[in-house]
XYZ file of C-alpha atoms in Angstrom:
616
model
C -2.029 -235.404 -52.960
C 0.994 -234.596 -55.081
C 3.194 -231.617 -54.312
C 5.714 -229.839 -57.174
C 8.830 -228.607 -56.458
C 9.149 -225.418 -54.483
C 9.642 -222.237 -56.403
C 11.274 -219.015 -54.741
C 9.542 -216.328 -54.673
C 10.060 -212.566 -52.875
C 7.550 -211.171 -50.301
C 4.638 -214.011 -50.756
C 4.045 -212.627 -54.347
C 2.656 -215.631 -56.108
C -1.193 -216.294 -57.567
C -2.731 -218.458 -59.706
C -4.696 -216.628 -62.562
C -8.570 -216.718 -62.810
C -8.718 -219.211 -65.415
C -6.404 -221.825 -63.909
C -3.730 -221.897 -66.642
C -0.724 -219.770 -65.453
C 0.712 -219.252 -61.862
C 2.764 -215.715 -61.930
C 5.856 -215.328 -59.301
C 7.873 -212.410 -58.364
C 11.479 -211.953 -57.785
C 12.430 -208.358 -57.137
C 11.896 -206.933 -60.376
C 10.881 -209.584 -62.483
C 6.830 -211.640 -63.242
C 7.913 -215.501 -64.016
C 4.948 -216.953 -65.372
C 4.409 -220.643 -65.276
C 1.873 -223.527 -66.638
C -0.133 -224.549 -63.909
C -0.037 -228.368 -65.483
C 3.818 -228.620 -64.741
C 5.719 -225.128 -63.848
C 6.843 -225.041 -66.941
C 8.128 -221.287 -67.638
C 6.113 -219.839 -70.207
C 7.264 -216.353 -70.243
C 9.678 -214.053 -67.963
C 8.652 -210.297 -67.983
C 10.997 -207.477 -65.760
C 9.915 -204.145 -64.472
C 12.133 -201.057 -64.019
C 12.115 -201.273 -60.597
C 10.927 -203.665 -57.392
C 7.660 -204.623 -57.631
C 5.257 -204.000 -54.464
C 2.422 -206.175 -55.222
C 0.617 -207.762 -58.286
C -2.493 -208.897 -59.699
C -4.078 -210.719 -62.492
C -6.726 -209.105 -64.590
C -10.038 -211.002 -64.589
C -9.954 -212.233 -68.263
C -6.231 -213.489 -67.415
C -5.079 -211.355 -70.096
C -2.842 -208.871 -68.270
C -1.372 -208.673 -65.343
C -0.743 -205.603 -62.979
C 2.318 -204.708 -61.380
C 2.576 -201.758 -58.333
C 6.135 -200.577 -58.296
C 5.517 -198.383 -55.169
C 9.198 -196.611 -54.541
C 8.819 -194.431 -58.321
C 4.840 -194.151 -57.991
C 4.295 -196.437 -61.357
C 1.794 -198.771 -62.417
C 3.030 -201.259 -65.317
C 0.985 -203.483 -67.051
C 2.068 -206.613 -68.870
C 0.362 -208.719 -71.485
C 0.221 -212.171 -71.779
C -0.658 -212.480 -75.170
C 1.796 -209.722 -76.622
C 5.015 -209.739 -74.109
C 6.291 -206.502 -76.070
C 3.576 -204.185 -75.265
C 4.033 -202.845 -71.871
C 1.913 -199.647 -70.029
C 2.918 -197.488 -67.537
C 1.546 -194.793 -65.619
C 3.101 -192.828 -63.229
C 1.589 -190.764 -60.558
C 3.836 -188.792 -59.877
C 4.521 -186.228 -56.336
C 0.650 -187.429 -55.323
C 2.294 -190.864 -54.653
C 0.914 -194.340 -55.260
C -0.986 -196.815 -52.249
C -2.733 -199.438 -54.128
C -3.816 -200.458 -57.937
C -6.772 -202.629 -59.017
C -8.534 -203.933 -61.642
C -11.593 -203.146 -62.873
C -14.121 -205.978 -63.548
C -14.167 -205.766 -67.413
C -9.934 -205.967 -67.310
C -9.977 -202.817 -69.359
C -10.197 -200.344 -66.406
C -7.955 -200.216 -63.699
C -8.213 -197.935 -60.327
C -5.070 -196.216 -58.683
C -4.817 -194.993 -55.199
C -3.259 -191.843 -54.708
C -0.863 -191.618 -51.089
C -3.112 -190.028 -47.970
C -6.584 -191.518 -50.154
C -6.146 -188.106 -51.961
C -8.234 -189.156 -55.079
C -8.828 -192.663 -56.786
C -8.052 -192.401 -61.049
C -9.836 -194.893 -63.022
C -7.135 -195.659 -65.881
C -8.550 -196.711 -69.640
C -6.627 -199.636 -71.743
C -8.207 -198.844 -74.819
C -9.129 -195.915 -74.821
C -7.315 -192.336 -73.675
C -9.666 -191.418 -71.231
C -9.142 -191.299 -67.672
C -11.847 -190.507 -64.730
C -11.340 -189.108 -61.366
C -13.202 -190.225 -57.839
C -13.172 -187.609 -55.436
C -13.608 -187.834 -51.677
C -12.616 -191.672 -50.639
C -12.883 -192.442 -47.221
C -8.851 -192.884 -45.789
C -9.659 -196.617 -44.910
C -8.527 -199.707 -47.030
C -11.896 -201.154 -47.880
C -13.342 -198.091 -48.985
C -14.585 -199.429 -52.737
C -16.133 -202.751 -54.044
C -17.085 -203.594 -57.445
C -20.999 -205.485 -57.715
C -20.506 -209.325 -58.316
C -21.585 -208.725 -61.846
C -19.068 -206.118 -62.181
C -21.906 -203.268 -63.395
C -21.357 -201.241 -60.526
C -18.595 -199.420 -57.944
C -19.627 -198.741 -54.350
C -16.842 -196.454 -53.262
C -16.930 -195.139 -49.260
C -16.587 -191.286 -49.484
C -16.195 -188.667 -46.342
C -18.039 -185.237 -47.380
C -18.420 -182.953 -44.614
C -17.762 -184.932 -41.739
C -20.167 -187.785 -42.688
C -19.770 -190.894 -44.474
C -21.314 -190.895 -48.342
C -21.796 -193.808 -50.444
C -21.551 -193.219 -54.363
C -22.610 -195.963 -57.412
C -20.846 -195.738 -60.509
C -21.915 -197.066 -63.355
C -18.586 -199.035 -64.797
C -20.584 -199.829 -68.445
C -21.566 -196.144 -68.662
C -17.739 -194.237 -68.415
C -18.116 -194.014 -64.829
C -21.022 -192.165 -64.059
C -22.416 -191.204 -60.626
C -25.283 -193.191 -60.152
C -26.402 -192.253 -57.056
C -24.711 -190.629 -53.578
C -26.085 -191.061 -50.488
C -25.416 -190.170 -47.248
C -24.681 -193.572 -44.760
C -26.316 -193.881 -41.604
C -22.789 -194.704 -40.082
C -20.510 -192.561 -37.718
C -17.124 -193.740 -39.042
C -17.375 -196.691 -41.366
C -14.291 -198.693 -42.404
C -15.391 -201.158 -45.499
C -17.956 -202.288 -47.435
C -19.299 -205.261 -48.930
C -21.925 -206.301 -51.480
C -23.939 -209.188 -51.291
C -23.648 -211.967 -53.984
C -27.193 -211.351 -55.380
C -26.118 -207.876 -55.587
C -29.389 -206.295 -54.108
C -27.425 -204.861 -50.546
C -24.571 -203.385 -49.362
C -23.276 -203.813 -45.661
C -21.261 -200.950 -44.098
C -19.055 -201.528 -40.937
C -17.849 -199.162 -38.479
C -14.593 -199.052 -37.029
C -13.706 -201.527 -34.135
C -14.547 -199.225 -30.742
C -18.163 -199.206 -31.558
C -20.543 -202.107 -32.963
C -22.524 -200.911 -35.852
C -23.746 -202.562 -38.784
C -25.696 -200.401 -41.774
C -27.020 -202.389 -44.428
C -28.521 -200.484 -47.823
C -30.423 -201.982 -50.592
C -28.619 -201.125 -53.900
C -31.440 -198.326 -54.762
C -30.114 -196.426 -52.066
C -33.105 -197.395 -48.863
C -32.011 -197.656 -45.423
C -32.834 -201.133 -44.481
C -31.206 -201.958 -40.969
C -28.791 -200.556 -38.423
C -27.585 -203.658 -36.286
C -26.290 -202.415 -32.902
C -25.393 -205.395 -30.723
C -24.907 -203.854 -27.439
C -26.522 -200.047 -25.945
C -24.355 -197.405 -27.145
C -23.108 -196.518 -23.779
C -21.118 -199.535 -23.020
C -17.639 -199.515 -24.166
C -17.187 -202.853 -25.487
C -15.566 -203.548 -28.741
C -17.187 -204.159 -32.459
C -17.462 -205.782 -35.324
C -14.157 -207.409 -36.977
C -14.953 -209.427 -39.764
C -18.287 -209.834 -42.093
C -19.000 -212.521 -44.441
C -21.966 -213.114 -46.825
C -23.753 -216.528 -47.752
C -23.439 -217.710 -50.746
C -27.035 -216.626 -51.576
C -26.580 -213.187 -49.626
C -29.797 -214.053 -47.366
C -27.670 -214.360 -44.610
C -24.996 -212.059 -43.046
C -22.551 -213.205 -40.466
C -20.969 -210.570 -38.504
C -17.878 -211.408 -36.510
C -17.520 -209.410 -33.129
C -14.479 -208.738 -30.578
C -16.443 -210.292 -27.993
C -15.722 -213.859 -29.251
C -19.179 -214.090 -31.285
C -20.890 -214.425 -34.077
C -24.112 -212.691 -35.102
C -26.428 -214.306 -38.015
C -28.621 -211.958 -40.055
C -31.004 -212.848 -41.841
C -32.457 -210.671 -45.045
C -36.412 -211.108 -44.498
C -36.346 -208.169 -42.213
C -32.498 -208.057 -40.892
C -33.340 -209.647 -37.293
C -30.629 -212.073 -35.708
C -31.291 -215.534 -36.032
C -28.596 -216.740 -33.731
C -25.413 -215.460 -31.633
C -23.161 -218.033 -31.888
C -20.818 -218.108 -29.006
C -17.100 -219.984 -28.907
C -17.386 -220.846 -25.584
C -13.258 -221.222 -23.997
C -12.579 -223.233 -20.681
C -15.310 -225.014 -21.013
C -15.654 -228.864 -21.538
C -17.495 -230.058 -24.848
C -18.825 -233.315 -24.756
C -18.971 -234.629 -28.979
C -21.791 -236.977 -28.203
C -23.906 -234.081 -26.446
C -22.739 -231.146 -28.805
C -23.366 -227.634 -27.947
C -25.550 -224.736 -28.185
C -24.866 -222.093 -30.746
C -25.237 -219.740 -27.805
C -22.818 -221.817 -26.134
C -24.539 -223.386 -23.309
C -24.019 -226.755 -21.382
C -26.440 -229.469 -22.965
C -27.526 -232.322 -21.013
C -29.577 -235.617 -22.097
C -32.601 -233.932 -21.934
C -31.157 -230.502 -23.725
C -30.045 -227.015 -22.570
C -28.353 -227.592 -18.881
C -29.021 -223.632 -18.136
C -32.641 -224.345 -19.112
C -33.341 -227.416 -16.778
C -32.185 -225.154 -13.794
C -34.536 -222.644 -14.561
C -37.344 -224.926 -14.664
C -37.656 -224.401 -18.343
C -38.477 -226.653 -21.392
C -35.022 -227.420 -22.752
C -34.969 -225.237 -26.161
C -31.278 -227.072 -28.118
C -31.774 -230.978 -27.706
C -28.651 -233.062 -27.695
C -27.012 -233.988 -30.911
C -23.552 -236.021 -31.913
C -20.339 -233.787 -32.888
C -16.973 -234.805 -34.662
C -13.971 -233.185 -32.338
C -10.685 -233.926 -34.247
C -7.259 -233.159 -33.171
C -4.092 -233.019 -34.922
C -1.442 -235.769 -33.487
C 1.749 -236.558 -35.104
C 2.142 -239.719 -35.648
C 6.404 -240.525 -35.764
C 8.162 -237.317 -35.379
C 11.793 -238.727 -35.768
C 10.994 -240.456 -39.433
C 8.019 -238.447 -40.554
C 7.786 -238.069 -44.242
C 11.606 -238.916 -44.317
C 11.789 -239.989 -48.309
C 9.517 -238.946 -51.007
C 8.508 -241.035 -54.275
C 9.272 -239.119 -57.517
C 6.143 -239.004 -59.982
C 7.359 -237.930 -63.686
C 5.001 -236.052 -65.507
C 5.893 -235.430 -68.684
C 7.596 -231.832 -68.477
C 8.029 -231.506 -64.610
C 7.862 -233.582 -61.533
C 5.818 -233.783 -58.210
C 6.427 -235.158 -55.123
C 4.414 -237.457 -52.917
C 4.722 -238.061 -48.749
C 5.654 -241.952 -48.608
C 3.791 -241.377 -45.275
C 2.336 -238.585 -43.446
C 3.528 -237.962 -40.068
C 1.019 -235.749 -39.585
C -2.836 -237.106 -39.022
C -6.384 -236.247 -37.429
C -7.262 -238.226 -34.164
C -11.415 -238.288 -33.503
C -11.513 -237.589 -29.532
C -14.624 -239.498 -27.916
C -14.519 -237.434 -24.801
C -14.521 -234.423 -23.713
C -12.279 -231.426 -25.084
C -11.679 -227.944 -23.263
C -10.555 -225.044 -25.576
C -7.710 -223.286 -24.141
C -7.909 -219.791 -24.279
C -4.280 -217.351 -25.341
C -4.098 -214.176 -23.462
C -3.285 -211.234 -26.280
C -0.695 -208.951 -25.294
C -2.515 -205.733 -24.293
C 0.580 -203.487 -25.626
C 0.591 -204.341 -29.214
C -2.264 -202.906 -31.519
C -5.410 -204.983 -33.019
C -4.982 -207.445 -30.310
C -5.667 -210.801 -31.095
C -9.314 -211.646 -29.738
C -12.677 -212.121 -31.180
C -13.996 -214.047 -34.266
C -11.330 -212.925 -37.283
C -12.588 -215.471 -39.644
C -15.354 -215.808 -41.041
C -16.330 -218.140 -44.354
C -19.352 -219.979 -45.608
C -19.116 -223.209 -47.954
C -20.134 -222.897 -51.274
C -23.320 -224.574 -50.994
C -23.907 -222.506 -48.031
C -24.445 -225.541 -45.726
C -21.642 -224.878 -43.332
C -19.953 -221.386 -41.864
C -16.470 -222.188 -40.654
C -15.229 -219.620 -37.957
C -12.322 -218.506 -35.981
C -11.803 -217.484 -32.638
C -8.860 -215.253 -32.372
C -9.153 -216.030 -28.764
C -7.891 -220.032 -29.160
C -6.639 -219.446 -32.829
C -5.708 -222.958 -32.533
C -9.280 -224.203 -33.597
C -11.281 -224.135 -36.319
C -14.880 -224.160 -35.268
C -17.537 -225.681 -38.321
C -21.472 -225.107 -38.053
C -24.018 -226.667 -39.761
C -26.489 -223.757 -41.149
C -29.058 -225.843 -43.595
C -31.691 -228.024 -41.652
C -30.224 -227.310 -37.887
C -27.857 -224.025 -36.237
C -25.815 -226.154 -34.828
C -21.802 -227.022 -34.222
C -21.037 -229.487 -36.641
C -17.120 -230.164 -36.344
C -14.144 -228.773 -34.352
C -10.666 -229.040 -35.561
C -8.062 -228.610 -32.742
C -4.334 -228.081 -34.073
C -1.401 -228.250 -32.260
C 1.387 -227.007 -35.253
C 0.362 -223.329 -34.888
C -1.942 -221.152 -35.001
C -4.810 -221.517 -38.238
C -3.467 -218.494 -40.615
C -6.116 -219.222 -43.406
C -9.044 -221.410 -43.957
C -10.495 -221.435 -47.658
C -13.402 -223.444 -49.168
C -13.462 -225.503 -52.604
C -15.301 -223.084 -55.248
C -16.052 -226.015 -57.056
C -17.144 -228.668 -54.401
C -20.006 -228.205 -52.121
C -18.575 -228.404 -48.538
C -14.586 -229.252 -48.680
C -12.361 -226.818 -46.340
C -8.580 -226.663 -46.798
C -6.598 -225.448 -43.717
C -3.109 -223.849 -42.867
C -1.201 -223.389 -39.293
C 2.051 -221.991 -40.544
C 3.778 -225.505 -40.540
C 4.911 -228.059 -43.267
C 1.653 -229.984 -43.274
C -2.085 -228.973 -45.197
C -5.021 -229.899 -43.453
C -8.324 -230.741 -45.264
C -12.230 -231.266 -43.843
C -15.485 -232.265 -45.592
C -18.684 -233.589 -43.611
C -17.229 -237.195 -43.978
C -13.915 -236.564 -42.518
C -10.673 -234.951 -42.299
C -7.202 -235.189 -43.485
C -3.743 -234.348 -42.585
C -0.803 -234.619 -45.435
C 2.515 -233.401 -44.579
C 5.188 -231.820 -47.356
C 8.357 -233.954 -47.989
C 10.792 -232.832 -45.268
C 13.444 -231.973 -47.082
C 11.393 -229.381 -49.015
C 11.461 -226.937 -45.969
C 8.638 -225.405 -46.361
C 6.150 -224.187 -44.092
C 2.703 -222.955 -45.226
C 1.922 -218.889 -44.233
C -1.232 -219.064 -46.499
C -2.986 -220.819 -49.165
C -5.637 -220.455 -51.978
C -7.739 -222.613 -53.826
C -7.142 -222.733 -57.719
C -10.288 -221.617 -59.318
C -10.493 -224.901 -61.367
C -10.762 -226.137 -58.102
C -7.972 -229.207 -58.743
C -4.999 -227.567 -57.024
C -4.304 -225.756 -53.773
C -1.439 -223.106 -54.087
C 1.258 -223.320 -50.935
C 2.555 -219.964 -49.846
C 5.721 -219.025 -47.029
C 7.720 -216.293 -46.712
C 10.056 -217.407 -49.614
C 8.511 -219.835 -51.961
C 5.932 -221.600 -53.276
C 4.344 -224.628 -54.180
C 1.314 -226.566 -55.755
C -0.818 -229.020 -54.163
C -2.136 -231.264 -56.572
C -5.305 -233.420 -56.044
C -5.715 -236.900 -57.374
C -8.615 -238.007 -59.126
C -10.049 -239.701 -56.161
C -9.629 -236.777 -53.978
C -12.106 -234.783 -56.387
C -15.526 -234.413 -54.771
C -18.157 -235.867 -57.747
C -21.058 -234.438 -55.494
C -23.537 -231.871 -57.838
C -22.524 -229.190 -56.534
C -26.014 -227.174 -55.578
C -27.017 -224.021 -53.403
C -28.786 -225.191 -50.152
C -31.623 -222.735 -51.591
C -31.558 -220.570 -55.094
C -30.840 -217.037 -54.893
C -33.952 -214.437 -55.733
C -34.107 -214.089 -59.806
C -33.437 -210.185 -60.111
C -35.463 -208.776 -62.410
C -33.879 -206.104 -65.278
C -34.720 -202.893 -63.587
C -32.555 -201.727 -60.427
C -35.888 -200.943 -58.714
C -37.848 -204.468 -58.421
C -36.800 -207.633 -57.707
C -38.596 -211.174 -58.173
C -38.269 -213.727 -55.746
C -38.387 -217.446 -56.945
C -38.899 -220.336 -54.054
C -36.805 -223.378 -54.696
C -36.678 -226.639 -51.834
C -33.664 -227.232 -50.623
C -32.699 -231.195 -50.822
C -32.816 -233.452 -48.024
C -29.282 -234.117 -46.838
C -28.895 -237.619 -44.937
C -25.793 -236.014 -43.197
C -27.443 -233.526 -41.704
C -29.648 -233.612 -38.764
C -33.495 -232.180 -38.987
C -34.002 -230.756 -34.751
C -35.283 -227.663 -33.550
C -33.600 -224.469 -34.456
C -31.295 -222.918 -30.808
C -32.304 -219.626 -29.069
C -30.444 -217.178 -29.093
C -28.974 -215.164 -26.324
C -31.429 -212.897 -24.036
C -30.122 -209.635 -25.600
C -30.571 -210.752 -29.601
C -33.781 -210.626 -31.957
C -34.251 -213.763 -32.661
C -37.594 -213.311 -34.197
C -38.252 -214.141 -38.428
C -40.900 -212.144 -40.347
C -43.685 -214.493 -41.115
C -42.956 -213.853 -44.869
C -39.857 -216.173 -45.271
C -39.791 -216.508 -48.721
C -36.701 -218.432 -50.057
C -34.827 -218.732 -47.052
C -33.584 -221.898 -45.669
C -35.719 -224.728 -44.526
C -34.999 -225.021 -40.932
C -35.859 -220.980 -40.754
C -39.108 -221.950 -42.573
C -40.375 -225.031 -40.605
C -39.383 -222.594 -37.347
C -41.532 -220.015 -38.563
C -44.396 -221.919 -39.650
C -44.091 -223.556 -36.164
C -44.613 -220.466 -34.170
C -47.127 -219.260 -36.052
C -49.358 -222.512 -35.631
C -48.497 -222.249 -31.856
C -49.516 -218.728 -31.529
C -52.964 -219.364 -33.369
C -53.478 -222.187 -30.832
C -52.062 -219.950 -27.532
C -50.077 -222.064 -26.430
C -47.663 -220.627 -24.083
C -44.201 -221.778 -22.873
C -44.021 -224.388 -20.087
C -42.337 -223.675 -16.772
C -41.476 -227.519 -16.008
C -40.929 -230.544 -17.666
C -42.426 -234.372 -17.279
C -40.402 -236.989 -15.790
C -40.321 -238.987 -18.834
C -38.746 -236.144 -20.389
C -35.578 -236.150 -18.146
C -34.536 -239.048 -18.893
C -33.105 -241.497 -21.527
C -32.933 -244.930 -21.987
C -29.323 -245.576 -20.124
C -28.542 -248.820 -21.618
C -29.716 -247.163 -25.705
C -27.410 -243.990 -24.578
C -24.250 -246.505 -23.749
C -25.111 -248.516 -26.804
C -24.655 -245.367 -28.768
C -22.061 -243.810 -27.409
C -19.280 -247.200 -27.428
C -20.646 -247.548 -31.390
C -19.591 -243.939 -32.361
C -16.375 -244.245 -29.811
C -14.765 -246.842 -31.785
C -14.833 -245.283 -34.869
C -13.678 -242.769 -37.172
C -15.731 -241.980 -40.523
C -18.855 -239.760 -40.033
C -21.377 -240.767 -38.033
C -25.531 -240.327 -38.281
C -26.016 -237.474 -34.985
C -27.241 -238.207 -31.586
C -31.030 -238.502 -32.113
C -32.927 -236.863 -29.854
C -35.160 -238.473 -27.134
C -38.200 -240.494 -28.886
C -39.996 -239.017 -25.422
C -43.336 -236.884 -26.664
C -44.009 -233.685 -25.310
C -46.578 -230.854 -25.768
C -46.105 -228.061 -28.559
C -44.933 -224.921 -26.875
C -43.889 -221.680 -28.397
C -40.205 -220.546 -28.437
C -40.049 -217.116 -26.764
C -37.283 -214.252 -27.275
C -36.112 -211.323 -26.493
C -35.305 -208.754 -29.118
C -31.801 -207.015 -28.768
């Protein structure tokens, strides 16, 4: 990795535009735009007064400016730095600007949510939204930017309305939402559904079909308990799975067949984690012979035991880390390289407790429950976030096996972002609010510190969309991350399963089955229960979904033709494992570092038996 100089910057305003050539900065009043290649100023623009916040548009054309103190909106051109446009809201006030998708269109926010104005670049036309919901994630534009989902409150209820962007902003359809006080919505990225939240003292999840049907209400716990909801929702990359984040340090798996929950994964704190035993998604103890809650009971062990990498961050010399730097010339600007990282991932071969942070129960949004949420681009892995130990970044593999794949412990900070590759299938970069960038993909990790004497320390990061830079953000400045050559993933990058083909009406939609590729990384088992109190059932229709969902399935079904029923105790042969193969296996993966193949699980036979569960 090669770092460029440090560039100041005012309030964290820095961004890369969508096509990967600029990087815009701001400095009070003024946009400094940059090359990408080398920082090379390419063109300085100012504003008439401090600018707020800005934003590219998506052609990379414009760029956006919200001067918040005099209620303007100025937008700049790249390709004509004379021809500026400003609109001013006047005594209504301005909140928030955005773009529309087709960068001719954008969307101001009135103070108080009064009204939303959809602004016209080339033409004089301008459209009013009436009745937005007072919440910040009140609209969302479809991912092929035909539509606008905007959140409305009407008469004490929450309404949805679809506007047609390509058609001057008609109302497509309104609808009132099955919610009782929704805060954000989200498409998925086929575009067939739309996922409403509700605010954080009840859990409730709506999910709509883009025709307007009521598909599912997901209500995780009986209304009557006061426990906390949902906090953060993420789609796959395929939208046939929705992960909803929860206050209660879990994570809920939806999946679109008929909107049951596969899985509640739990982040288990105080607990030991053994990495050559792994651990349930629901969190519970596993033995050599599987699920240590299920041998007590007398029950067939559901989650058999399976080999996890646990890495930690250690620093390596703390007096002399990354105490010179080695100056690379490139042609108009220079980087900067670590002569040697004091910074570096240690793989732990025993057992690791997560240590839990008590929030402070006087400041607001207190920091527990999952808070991040983000699946890989191939939709292979879900990386997570318990606000509870913030400290750890908590990877599961989601393709042939539910199961924890990877934990990162750091000991810099807290993790303050955690962003895939776009452009590479499974390759996660991490921040902690110190000087050093962490990186993970399902061969290893790595830890690269920034020369010392730049003085920076990382707040937040983002991935350029080219995919062969990382841009560094702090308080005051930023900086590029450039990858070499050999850091570049040359994996095809490919979908763990194709998205549905949607046909050209709004109405129907054709579904197209596709077989995922067999990953050698990757571990084929038996798919974990969930807990008591969550549907964990799949509709025997499973279409295109995954392939560990469709050999489960097509398991169950063969074992409920045959009625077989589940067994209440479990052979002798089955309790145990070959001492001297375990010991074998475990000093092999103990001494070394790279990935390794997973635990496999006892050769022992045993009958077929059906997987029972409860529905929450």
């Amino acid at each position: 990795m090669n770092f460029s100089e440090p560039v100041r910057i005012s309030n964290t305003l820095a961004s890369v535009s969508p096509n990967s050539i600029y990087v815009a900065s701001v400095t009070q009043h003024k946009v400094i735009i940059r090359l990408c290649a080398s920082l090379q100023i390419s063109q300085m623009c100012s504003c008439i007064d401090v600018i707020y916040a800005f934003s590219w548009s998506p052609d990379s054309l414009f760029i956006l400016c919200v001067l918040k103190k005099r209620s303007i909106v100025q937008i700049l051109s790249i390709e004509n730095p004379d021809w500026v446009c400003k609109v001013d809201e006047g005594s209504a006030g301005l909140l928030s600007a955005v773009w529309a998708p087709d960068s001719r269109h954008f969307l101001t926010t009135t103070e108080f949510y009064l009204r939303i104005t959809v602004w016209s670049l080339s033409e004089v036309s301008i459209s009013y939204l009436k009745y937005p919901k007072a919440c910040p994630n009140n609209l969302a534009f479809s991912p092929s930017g035909r539509y606008l989902g905007l959140l409305e409150r009407r008469n004490f209820r929450d309404h949805l309305s679809l506007f047609d962007c390509h058609a001057e902003w008609n109302l497509v359809r309104n609808i009132q939402l099955d919610t009782i006080d929704a805060v954000g919505l989200l498409w998925s990225p086929d575009e067939r559904y739309l996922v409403f939240w509700d605010e954080c003292l009840r859990y409730r999840a709506t999910i709509y079909s883009v025709d307007g049907q009521h598909l599912c209400t997901y209500v995780a716990y009986d209304p009557s308990q006061d426990l906390l909801g949902v906090k953060s929702v993420c789609w796959s990359p395929t939208g046939q799975l929705l992960a909803i984040g929860s206050y209660d340090q879990k994570c809920r798996i939806l999946v679109w067949t008929n909107w049951a929950c596969l899985a509640c994964i739990a982040h288990p704190v105080g607990k030991p984690i053994n990495p050559l035993l792994g651990l349930s998604p629901t969190g519970k103890a596993l033995c050599l012979n599987g699920d240590l809650e299920e041998l007590e009971d007398g029950l067939l062990p559901t989650y058999r035991p399976h080999r996890i990498d646990i890495y930690e961050e250690v620093v390596q010399n703390p007096d002399n880390a990354v105490s010179s730097a080695v100056l690379l010339s490139s042609g108009d600007g220079s980087r900067q390289k670590p002569a040697n990282s004091g910074v570096s991932y240690r793989l732990v071969s025993g057992s690791v407790t997560i240590q839990s942070v008590n929030p402070d129960p006087k400041l607001a949004y207190p920091k527990i429950g999952v808070g991040l949420l983000a699946f890989s681009s191939d939709g292979r892995f879900l990386a997570t976030r318990n606000d509870n130990a913030p400290r750890t970044v908590w990877i599961w593999s989601i393709d042939h096996r539910l199961s924890l794949f990877s934990l990162l412990n750091h000991t810099s900070g807290s993790v303050s972002a955690l962003v895939w590759d776009p452009t590479s299938p499974a390759r996660l970069a991490i921040c902690t609010g110190s000087d050093s960038v962490f990186m993970w993909t399902p061969q290893g990790c790595l830890a690269v510190q920034i020369p010392a004497h730049f003085k920076f320390t990382v707040s937040s990061l983002s991935w350029l969309p080219s995919g062969d830079a990382i841009l560094l953000l702090s308080d005051t400045q930023f900086c590029l991350c450039y990858l070499d050559s050999n850091d570049r993933s040359d994996v095809e990058h490919q979908l763990v399963w194709k998205p549905p083909c949607r046909s050209r009406t709004s109405e129907d939609f054709s579904m197209t089955l596709s077989q995922p590729k067999q990953d050698p990384l990757l571990p084929v088992g038996v798919f974990g229960l969930a807990d008591d109190a969550e549907s964990t059932q799949a509709a025997p229709s499973i279409g295109d979904t995954p392939n560990w969902l469709r050999q489960r399935t097509n398991k169950e079904g063969r074992m409920e033709g045959n009625g077989c029923g589940r067994r209440r105790s479990i052979s002798a042969g089955s309790k145990r494992l070959d001492d001297e193969h375990f010991s074998r296996l475990a000093a092999t993966r103990a001494v070394s570092s790279s990935r390794q193949a997973w635990l496999p699980p006892s050769a022992v036979s045993r009958p077929a038996s059906k997987q029972i569960s409860k529905d929450g």
